[in-house]
Coordinates of C-alpha atoms in Angstrom, one line a residue:
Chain A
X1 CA -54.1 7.8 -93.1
X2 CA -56.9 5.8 -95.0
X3 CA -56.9 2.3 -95.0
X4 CA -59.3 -0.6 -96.5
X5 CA -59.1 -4.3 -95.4
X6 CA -60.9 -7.1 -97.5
X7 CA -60.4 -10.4 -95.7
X8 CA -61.3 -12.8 -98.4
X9 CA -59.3 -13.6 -101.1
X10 CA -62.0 -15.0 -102.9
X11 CA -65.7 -16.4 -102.3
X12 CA -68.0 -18.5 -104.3
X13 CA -71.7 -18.9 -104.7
X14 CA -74.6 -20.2 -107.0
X15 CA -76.2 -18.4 -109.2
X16 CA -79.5 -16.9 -107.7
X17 CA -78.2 -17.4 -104.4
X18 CA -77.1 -13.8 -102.0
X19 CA -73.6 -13.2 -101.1
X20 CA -72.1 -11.2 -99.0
X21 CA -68.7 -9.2 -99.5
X22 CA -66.4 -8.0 -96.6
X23 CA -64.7 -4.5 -95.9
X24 CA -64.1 -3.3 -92.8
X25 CA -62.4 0.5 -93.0
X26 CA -59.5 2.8 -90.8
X27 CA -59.7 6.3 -91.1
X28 CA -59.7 9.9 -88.6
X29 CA -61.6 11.7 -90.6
X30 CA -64.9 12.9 -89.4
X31 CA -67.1 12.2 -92.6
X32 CA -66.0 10.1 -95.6
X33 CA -67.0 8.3 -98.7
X34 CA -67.0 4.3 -99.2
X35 CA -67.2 2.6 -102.4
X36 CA -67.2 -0.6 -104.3
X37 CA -66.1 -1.1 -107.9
X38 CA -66.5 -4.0 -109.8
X39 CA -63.5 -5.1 -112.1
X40 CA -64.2 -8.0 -114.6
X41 CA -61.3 -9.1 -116.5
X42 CA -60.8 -7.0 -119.4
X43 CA -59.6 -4.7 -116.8
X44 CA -62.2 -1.9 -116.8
X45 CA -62.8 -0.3 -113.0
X46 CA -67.0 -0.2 -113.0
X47 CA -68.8 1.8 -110.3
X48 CA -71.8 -0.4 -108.4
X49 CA -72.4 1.9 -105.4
X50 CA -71.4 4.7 -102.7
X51 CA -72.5 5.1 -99.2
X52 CA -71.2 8.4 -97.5
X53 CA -70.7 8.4 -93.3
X54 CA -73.8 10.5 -92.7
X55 CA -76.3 8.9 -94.5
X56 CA -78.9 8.1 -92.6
X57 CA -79.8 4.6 -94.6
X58 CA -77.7 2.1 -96.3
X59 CA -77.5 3.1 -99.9
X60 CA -79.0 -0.1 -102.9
X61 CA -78.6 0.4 -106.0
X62 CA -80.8 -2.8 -107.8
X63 CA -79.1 -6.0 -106.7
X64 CA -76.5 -4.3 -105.3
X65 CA -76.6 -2.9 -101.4
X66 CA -74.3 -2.0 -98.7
X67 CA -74.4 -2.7 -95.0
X68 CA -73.1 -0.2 -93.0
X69 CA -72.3 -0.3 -89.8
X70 CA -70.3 2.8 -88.5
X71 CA -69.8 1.7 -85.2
X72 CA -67.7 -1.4 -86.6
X73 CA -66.0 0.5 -89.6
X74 CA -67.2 -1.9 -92.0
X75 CA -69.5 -1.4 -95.6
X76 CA -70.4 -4.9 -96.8
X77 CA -71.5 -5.4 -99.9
X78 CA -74.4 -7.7 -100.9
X79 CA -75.0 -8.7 -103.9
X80 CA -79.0 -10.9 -104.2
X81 CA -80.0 -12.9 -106.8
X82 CA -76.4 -14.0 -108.1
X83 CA -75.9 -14.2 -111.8
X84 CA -73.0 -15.8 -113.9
X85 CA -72.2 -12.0 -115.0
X86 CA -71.1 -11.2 -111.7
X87 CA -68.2 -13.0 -111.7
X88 CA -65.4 -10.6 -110.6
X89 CA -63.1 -9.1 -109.0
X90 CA -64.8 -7.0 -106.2
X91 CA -63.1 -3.4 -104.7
X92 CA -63.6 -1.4 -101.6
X93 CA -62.4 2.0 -101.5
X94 CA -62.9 5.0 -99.6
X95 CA -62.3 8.8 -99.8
X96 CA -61.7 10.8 -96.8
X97 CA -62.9 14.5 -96.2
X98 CA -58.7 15.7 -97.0
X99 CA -58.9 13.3 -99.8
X100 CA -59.5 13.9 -103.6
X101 CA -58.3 10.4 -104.3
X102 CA -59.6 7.1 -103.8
X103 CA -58.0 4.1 -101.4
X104 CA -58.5 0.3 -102.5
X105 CA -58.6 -2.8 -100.8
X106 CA -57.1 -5.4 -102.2
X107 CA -60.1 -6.9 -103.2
X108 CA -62.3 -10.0 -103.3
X109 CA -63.1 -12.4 -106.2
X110 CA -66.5 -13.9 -106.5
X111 CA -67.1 -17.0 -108.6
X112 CA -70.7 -17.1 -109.6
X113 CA -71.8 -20.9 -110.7
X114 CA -74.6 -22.4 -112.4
Chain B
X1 CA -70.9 11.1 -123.9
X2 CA -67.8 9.4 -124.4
X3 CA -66.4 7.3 -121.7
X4 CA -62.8 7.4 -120.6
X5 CA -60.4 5.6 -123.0
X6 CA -56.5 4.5 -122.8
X7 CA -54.2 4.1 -125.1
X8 CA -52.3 1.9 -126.1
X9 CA -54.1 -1.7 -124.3
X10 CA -50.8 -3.5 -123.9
X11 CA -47.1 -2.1 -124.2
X12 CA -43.9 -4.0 -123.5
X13 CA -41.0 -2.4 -122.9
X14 CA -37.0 -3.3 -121.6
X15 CA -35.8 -2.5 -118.2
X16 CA -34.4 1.1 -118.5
X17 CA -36.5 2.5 -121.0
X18 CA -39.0 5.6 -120.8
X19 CA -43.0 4.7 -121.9
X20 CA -46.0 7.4 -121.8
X21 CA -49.5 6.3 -121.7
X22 CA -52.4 8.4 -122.6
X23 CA -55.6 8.5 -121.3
X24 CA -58.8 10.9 -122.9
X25 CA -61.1 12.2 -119.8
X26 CA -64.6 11.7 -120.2
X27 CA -66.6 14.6 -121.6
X28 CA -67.6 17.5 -118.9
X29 CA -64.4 16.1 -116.7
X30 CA -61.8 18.9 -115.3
X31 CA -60.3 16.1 -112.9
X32 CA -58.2 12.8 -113.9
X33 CA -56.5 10.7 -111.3
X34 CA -53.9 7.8 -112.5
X35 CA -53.6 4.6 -110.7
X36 CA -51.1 1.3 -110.8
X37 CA -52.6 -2.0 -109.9
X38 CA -50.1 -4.7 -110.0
X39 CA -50.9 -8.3 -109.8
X40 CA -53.5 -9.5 -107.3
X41 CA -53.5 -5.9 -105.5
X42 CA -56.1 -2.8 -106.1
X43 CA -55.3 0.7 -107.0
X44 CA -52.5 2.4 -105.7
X45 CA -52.6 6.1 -106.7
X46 CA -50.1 7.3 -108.2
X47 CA -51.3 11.4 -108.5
X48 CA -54.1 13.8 -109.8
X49 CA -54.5 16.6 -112.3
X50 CA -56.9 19.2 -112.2
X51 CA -57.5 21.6 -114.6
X52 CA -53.7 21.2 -115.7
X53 CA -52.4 21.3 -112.4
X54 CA -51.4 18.5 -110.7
X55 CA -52.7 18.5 -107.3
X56 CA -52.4 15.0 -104.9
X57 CA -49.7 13.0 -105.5
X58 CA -49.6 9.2 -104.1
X59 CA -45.8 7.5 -102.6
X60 CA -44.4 7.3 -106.0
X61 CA -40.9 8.4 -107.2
X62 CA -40.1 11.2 -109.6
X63 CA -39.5 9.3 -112.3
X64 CA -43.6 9.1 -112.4
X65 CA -44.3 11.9 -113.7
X66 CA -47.8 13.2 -115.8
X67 CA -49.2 16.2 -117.4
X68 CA -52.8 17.3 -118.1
X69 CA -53.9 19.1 -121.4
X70 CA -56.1 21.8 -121.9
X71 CA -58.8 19.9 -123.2
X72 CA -58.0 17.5 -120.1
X73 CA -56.6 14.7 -121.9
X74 CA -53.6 13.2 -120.0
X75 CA -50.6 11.5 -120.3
X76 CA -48.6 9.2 -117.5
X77 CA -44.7 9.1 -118.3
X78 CA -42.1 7.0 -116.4
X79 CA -38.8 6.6 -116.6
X80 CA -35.7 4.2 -116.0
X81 CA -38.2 1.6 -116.2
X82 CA -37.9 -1.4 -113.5
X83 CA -39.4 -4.9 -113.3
X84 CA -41.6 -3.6 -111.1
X85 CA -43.6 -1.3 -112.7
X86 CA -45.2 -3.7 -114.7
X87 CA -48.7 -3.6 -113.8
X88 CA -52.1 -2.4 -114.8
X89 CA -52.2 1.4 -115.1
X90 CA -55.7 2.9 -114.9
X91 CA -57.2 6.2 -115.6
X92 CA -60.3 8.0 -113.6
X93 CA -61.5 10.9 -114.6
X94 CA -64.3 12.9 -112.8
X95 CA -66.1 16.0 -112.4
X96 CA -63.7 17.8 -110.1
X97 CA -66.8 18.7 -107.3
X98 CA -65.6 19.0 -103.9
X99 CA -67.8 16.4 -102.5
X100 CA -67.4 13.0 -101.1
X101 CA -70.1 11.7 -103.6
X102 CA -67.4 12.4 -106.7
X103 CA -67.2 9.3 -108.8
X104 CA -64.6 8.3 -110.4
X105 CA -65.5 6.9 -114.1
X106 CA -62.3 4.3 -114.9
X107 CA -60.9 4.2 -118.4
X108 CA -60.2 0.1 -119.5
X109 CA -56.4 0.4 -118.6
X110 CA -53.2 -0.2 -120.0
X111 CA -51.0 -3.8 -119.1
X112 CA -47.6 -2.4 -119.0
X113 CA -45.2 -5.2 -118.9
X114 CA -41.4 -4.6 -118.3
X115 CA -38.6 -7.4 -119.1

């Protein structure tokens, strides 16, 4: 079984300023996939980046980078240089090696202020 | 290239009653997966089709049930509606590659509400 914790419910920051996002991960498969999706509110699940268990660095994509730290099962996202646009709801998921499918946290919403 | 789409946005339907949502894969994708968010929650799968064949299904009962055309457009159907399926279905499509890497592109959803 897969399974994706997010701890916080919801986080704030100003704009400009780095924030970090929580996901700490459960799974017995050897190698794996993590993900985060961004879902503003019209609803619309939008891919920000990917990080697979064997990569030998932490995967950025622009603003957007991931933590990883295997040992500890978790694939934090950070997000520099805040702006109001990324005010959102924030997923973690994962895909195992038996797995076609995605698994989702329940997610974190970020507030981004002025 | 087309991204994914759903139709309709917003249905509303009576305790009991049957409802099918449709969701167009994006161009080039053999795979579609369907998922239910409900309220403050992410993504529960629900099952996946590929190249007509459904082949993962998530912990949902019968009465969700889909089908996969063969230009791999989809449609979700449930029936005997409860209270509790109302929620936010989504639609991923993909490329169907056997690789961890295999993103999912998310159509916008549709807000199924059931009274």
């Amino acid at each position: 079984a897969q399974k994706i914790t997010q701890t916080q419910p919801g986080m704030f920051v100003q704009e400009k300023e780095a924030v970090t996002l929580d996901c700490t991960y459960d799974t017995s498969d050897p190698s794996y996939g993590l993900f985060w999706y961004k879902q503003p509110s019209s609803g619309e699940m939008i891919f920000l980046i990917y990080q697979g268990s064997y990569d030998q660095q932490n995967a950025t994509e622009g603003r957007y980078s991931l933590n990883f730290q295997k040992a500890r099962k978790s694939a934090n996202l950070v997000i520099s240089a805040s702006q109001l646009g990324d005010s959102a709801m924030y997923f973690c998921a994962m895909r195992g090696s038996g797995y076609s499918t995605l698994t989702f946290g329940k997610g974190t919403m970020l507030l981004v202020s002025p | 290239e087309t991204g994914v789409t759903q139709s309709p946005t917003h249905l509303i339907k009576t305790r009991g009653q049957q409802v099918t949502l449709r969701c167009s894969s994006q161009s080039g994708h053999n795979t579609v997966s369907w998922y239910q968010q409900a309220l403050g929650q992410g993504p529960q799968f629900i099952f996946q089709y590929y190249r007509e064949e459904e082949n993962g299904r998530g912990n949902f009962p019968p009465r969700f049930s889909g089908l996969q055309f063969p230009n791999y457009s989809s449609e979700l159907n449930v029936n005997a509606l409860e209270l509790d399926d109302s929620a936010l279905y989504l639609c991923a499509s993909s490329s169907g590659q056997d690789s961890l890497r295999d993103e999912q592109y998310f159509g916008p959803g549709t807000r199924l509400t059931v009274t």
